[in-house]
XYZ file of C-alpha atoms in Angstrom:
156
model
C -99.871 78.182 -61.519
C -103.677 77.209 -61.994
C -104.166 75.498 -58.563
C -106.979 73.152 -57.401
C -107.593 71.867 -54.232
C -109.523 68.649 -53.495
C -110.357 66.400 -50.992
C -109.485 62.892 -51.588
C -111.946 60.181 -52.636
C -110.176 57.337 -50.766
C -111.736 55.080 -53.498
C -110.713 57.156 -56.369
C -107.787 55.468 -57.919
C -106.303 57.987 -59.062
C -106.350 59.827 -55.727
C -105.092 57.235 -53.902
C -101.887 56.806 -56.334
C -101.678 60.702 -55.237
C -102.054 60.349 -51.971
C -99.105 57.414 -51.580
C -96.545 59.699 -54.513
C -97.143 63.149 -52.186
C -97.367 61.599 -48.935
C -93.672 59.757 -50.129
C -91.968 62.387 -51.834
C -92.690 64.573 -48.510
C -90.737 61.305 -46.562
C -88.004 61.610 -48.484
C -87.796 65.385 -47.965
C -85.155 66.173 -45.344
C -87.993 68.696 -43.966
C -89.800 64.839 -43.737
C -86.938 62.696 -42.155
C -85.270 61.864 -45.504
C -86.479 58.037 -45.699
C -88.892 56.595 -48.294
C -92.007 55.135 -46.672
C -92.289 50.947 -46.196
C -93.233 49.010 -48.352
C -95.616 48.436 -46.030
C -96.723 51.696 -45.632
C -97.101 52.481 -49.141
C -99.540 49.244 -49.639
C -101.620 50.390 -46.581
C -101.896 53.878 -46.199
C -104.920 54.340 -48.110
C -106.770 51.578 -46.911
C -105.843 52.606 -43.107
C -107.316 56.498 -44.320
C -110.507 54.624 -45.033
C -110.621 53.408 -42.108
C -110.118 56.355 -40.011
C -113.370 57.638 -40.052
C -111.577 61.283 -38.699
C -109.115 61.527 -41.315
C -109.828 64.137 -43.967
C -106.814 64.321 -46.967
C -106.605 67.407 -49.169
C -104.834 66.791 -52.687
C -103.177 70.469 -54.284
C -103.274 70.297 -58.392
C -101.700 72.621 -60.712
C -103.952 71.234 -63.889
C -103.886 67.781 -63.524
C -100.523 67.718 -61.678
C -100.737 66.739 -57.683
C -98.672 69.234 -56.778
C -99.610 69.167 -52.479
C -100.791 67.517 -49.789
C -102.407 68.131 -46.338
C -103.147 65.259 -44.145
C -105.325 65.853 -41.408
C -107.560 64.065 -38.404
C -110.233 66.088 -36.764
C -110.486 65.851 -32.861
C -112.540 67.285 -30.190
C -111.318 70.128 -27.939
C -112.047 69.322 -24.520
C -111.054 72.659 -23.504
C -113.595 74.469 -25.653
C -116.495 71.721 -26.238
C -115.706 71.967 -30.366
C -114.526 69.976 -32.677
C -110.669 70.804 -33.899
C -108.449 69.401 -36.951
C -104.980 68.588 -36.363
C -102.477 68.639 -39.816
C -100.639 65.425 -39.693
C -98.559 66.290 -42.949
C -98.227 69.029 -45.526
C -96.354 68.815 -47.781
C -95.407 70.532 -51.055
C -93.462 69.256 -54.131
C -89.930 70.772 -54.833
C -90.922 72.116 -57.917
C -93.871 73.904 -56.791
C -92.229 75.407 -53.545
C -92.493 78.893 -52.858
C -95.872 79.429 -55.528
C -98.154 79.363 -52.679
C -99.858 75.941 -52.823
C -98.970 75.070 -48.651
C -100.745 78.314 -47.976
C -103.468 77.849 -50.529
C -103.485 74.285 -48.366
C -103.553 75.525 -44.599
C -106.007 78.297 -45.990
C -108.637 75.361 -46.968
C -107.834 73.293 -44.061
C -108.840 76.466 -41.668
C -112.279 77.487 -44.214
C -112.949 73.747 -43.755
C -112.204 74.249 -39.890
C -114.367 77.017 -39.509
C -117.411 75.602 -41.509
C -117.432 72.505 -38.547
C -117.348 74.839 -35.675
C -113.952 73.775 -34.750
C -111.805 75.784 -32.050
C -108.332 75.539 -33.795
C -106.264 74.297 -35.816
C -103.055 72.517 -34.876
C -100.299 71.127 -36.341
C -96.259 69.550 -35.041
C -93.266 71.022 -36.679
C -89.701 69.420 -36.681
C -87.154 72.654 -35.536
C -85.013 72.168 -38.614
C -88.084 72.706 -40.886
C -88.296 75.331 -43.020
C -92.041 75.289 -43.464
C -92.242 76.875 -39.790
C -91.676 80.495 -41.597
C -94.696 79.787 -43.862
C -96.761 78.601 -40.874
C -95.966 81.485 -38.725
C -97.629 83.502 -41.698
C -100.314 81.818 -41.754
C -100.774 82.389 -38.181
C -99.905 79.576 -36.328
C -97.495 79.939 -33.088
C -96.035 78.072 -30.620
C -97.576 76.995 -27.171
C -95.909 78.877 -24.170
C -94.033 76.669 -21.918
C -94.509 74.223 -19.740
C -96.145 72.882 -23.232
C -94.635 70.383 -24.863
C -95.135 67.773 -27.428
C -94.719 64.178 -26.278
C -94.690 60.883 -27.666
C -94.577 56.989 -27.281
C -93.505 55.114 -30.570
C -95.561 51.724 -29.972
C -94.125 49.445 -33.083
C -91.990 49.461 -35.843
C-alpha cells in the first residue's frame, strides 16, 4: 500500500466527494451505528466543515484511492492553558483494514497535535468497537472513574 495523507481542501471537489463517500461508508459500518447518513447530512456536511472554523479533516489515499478518514475539531484545554484536538471520526475502508492507514491517521493527527502546542489528544469510542485495540496501541486509554462521557441529543 503506497499511502498518502492529506488534509482536506473543503473547496476541492474532489475532496469533498471524499469526505461525504468515507465519512458514509464509516456510518454504515456496524463499528459506525450501521445507518447511511441523511440525505440531509450528505448535502451539508461539507459546507457545515467550512464553517467550523476548528474543524480540521484528514483524507488517507492509497494512489489516488481515499482509502481513510479522520475527522477532527481542535479545542482548548482549560486544564493545561493549550490548545487540544478531539477525533470526531476515523474511519477506515473494509478493504484497507488491518494495512495500517488508522494508525498512519492517529499518527498525523498527534504530529499535527504536537506542532500547535496542544496538551492531548482525545477521542469517544463505542464499547463494541473494534478499533479500541488499535487505539490502545497507539496509546490512547481510558479516563479513570468518576469520568464519564455525557451527552444531550438537541434535534433530529
Amino acid at each position: 500500500m503506497k499511502l498518502n495523507i492529506v488534509q482536506a481542501d473543503y473547496y476541492n471537489p474532489t475532496h469533498a466527494e471524499h469526505i461525504v463517500y468515507l465519512t458514509n461508508a464509516y456510518a454504515e459500518d456496524e463499528m459506525g451505528g450501521g445507518q447511511s447518513l441523511s440525505v440531509h447530512v450528505k448535502e451539508h456536511l461539507v459546507e457545515g466543515l467550512k464553517a467550523t472554523s476548528n474543524s480540521m479533516v484528514l483524507i488517507a489515499y492509497n494512489n489516488d484511492e481515499p482509502v481513510g478518514i479522520v475527522n477532527c475539531f481542535w479545542a482548548y484545554s482549560t486544564f493545561y492553558a493549550k490548545p487540544l484536538v478531539n477525533i470526531h471520526d476515523l474511519a477506515v475502508v473494509e478493504s484497507a483494514r488491518g494495512q495500517g492507514v488508522g494508525a498512519a491517521l492517529i499518527q498525523e493527527v498527534k504530529r499535527r497535535a504536537i506542532d500547535r502546542g496542544a496538551c492531548k489528544v482525545t477521542l469517544e469510542v463505542l464499547e463494541n468497537n473494534a478499533a479500541r485495540r488499535l487505539y490502545e496501541r497507539e496509546g490512547f486509554s481510558y479516563g479513570k472513574p468518576p469520568y464519564y462521557f455525557m451527552s444531550m441529543k438537541l434535534d433530529e
